[in-house]
Coordinates of N, CA and C in Angstrom, one line a residue:
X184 N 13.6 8.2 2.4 CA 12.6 8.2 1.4 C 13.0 7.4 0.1
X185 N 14.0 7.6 -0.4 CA 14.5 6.9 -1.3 C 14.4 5.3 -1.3
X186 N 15.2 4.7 0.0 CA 14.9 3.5 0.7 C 13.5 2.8 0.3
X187 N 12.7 3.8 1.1 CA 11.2 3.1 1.2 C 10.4 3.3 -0.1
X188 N 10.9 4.1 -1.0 CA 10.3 4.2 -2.4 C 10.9 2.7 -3.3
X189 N 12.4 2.2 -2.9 CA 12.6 0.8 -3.7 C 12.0 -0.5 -3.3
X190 N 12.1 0.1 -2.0 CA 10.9 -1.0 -0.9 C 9.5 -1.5 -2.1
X191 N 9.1 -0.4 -1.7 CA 7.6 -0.6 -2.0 C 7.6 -0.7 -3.6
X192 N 8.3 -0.3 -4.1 CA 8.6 -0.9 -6.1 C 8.7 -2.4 -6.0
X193 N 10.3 -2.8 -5.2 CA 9.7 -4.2 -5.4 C 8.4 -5.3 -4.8
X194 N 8.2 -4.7 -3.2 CA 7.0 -5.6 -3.1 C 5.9 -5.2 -4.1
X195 N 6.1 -4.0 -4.8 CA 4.6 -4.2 -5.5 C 4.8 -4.7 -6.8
X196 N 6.2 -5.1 -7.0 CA 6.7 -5.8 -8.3 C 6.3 -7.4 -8.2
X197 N 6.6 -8.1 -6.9 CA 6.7 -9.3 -6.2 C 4.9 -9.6 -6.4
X198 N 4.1 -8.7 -5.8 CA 2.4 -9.4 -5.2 C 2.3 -9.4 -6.8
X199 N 2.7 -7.8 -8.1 CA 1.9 -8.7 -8.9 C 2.5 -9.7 -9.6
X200 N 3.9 -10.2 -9.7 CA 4.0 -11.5 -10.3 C 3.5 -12.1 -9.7
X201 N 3.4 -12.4 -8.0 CA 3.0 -13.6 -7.5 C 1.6 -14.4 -7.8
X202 N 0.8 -12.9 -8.4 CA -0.9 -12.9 -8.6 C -0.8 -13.5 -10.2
X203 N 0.4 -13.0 -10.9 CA 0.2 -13.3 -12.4 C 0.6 -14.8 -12.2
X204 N 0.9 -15.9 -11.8 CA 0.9 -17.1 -11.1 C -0.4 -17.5 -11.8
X205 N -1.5 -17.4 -10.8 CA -2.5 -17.5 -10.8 C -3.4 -17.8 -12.1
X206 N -3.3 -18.7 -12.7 CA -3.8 -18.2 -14.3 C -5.4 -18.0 -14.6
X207 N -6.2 -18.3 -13.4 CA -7.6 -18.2 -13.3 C -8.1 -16.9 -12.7
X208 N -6.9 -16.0 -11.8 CA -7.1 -15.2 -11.2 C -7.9 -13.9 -12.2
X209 N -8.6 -13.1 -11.7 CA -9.4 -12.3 -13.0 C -7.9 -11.3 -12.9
X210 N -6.8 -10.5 -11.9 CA -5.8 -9.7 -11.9 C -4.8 -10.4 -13.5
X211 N -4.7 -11.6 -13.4 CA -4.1 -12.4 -14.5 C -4.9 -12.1 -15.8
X212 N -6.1 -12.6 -15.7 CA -6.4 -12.3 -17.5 C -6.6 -10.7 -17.4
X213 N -7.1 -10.2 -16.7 CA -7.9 -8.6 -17.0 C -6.9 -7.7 -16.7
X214 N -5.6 -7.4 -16.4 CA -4.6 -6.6 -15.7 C -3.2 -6.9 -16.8
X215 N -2.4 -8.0 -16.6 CA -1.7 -8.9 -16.6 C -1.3 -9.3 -18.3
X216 N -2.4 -10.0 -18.5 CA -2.2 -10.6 -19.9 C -3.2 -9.7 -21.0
X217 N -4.0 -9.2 -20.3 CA -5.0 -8.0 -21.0 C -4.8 -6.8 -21.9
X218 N -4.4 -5.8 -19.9 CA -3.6 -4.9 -20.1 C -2.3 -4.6 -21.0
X219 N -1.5 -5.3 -20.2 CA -0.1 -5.0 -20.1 C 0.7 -5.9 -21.3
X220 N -0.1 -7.3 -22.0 CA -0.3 -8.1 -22.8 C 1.2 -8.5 -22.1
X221 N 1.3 -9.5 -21.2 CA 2.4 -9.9 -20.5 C 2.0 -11.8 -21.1
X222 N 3.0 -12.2 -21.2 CA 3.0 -13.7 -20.9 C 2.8 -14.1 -19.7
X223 N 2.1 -15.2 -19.1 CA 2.0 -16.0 -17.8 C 3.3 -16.1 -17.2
X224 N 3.9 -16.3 -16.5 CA 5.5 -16.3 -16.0 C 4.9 -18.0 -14.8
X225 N 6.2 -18.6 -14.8 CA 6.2 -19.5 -13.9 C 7.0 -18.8 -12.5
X226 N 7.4 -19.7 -11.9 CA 8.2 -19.0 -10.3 C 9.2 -18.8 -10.5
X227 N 10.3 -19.4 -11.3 CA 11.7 -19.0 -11.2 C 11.5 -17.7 -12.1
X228 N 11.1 -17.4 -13.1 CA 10.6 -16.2 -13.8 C 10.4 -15.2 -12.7
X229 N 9.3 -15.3 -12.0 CA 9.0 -14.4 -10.9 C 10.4 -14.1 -10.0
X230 N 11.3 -15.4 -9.5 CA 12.6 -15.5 -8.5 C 13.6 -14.6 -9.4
X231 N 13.6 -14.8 -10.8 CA 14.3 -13.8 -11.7 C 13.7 -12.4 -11.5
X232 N 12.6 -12.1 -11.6 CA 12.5 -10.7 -11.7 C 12.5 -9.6 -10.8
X233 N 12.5 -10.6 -9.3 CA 12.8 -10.2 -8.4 C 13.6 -9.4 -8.2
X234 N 14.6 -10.7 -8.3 CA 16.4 -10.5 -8.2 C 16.6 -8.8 -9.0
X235 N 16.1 -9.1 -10.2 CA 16.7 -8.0 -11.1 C 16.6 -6.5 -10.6
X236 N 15.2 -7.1 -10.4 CA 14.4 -5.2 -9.9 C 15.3 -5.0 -8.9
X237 N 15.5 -5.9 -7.2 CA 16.0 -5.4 -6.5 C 17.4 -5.2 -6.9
X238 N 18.2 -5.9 -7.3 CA 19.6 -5.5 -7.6 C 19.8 -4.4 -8.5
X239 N 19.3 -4.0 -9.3 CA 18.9 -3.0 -10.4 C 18.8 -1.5 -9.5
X240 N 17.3 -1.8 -8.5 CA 16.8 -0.5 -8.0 C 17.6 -0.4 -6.8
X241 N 18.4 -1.2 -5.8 CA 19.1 -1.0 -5.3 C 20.5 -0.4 -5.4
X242 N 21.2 -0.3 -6.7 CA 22.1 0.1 -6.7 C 22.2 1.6 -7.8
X243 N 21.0 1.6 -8.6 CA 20.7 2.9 -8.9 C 20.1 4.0 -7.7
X244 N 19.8 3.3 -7.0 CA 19.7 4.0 -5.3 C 21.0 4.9 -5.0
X245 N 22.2 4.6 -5.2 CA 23.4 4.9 -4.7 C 23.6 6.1 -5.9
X246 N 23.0 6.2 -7.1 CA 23.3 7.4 -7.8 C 22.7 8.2 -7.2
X247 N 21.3 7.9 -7.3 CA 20.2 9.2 -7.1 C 20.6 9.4 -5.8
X248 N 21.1 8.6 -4.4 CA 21.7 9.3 -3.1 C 22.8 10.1 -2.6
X249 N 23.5 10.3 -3.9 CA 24.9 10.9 -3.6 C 24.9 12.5 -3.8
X250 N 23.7 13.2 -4.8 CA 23.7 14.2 -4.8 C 22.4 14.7 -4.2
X251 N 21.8 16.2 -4.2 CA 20.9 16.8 -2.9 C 20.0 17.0 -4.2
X252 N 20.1 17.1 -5.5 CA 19.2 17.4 -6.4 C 19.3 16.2 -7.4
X253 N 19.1 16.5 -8.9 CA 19.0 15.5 -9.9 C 19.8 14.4 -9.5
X254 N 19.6 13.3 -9.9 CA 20.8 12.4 -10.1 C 22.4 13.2 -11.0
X255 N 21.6 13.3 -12.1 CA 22.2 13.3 -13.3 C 22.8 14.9 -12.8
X256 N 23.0 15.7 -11.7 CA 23.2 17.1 -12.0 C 24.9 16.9 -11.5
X257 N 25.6 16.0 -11.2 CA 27.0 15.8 -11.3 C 27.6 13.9 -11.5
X258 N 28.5 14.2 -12.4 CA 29.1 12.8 -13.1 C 29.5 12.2 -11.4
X259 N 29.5 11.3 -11.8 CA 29.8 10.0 -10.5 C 31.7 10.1 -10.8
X260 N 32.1 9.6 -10.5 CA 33.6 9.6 -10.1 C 33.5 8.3 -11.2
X261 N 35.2 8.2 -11.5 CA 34.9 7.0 -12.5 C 34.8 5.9 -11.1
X262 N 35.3 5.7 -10.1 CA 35.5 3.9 -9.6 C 33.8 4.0 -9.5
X263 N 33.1 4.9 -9.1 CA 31.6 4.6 -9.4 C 31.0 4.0 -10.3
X264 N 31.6 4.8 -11.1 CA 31.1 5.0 -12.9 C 31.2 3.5 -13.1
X265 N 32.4 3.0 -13.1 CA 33.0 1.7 -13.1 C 32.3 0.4 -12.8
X266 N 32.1 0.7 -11.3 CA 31.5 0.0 -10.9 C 29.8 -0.2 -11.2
X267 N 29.3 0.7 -11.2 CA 27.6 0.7 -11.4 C 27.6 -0.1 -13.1
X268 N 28.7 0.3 -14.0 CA 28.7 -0.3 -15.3 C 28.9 -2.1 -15.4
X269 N 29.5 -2.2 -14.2 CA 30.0 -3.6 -13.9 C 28.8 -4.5 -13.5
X270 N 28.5 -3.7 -12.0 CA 27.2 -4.0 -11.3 C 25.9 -4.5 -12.3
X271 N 25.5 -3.4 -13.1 CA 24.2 -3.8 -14.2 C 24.5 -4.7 -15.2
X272 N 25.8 -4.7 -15.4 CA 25.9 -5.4 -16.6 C 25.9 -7.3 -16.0
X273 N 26.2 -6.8 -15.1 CA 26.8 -8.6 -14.5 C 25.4 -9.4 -13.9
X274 N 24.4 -8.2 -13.7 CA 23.0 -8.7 -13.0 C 22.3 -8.9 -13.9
X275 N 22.5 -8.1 -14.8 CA 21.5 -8.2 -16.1 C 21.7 -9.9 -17.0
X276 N 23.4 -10.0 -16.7 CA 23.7 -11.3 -17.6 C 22.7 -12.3 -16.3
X277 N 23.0 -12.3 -15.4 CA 22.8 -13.4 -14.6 C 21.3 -13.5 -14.7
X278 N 20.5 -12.4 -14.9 CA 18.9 -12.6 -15.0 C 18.9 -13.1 -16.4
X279 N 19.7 -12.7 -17.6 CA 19.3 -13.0 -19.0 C 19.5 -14.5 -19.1
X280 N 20.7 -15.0 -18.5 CA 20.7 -16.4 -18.6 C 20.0 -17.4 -18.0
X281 N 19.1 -17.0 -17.0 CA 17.9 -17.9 -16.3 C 18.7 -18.8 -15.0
X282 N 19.9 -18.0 -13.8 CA 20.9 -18.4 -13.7 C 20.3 -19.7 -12.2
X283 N 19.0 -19.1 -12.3 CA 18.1 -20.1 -10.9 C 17.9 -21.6 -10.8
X284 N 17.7 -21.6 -12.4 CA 17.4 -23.0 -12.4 C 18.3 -23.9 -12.9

């Protein structure tokens, strides 16, 4: 369940960048830049936000799967600890610096 819940976060993260593309699309002005008052994004923007979500929601996956209740209802071990600190921080640089193009 978990799996198919990050699944479906990113493809539905992916269709609506792909749609905010679109700059004549009515999902673009009425949704997009309307709603959500988002800037238009080009494709490596979209290729970046991809990346992020899935490496982001994929490895927060591994918290929320280790225990049978809350995430948060037992500390992670430090080489976890460690590592998930490592993991976010190193994905986050690599999305912050635009590392695609």
């Amino acid at each position: 369940a978990l799996g198919l819940s990050s699944c479906c976060a990113s493809t539905l993260l992916l269709l609506a960048s792909l749609h905010s593309l679109e700059e004549g699309s009515r999902f673009a002005q009425d949704f997009w830049a309307g709603v959500l008052h988002l800037p238009m994004l080009n494709y490596t923007q979209v290729q970046t936000m991809v990346y992020l979500a899935i490496s982001l929601l994929g490895f927060l996956t591994i918290f929320s799967a280790r225990t049978r209740g809350p995430f948060c209802s037992r500390r992670p071990g430090a080489p976890l600890l460690v590592a998930g600190i490592f993991a976010l921080a190193a994905s986050s640089a690599l999305a912050g610096t635009d590392f695609l193009t």
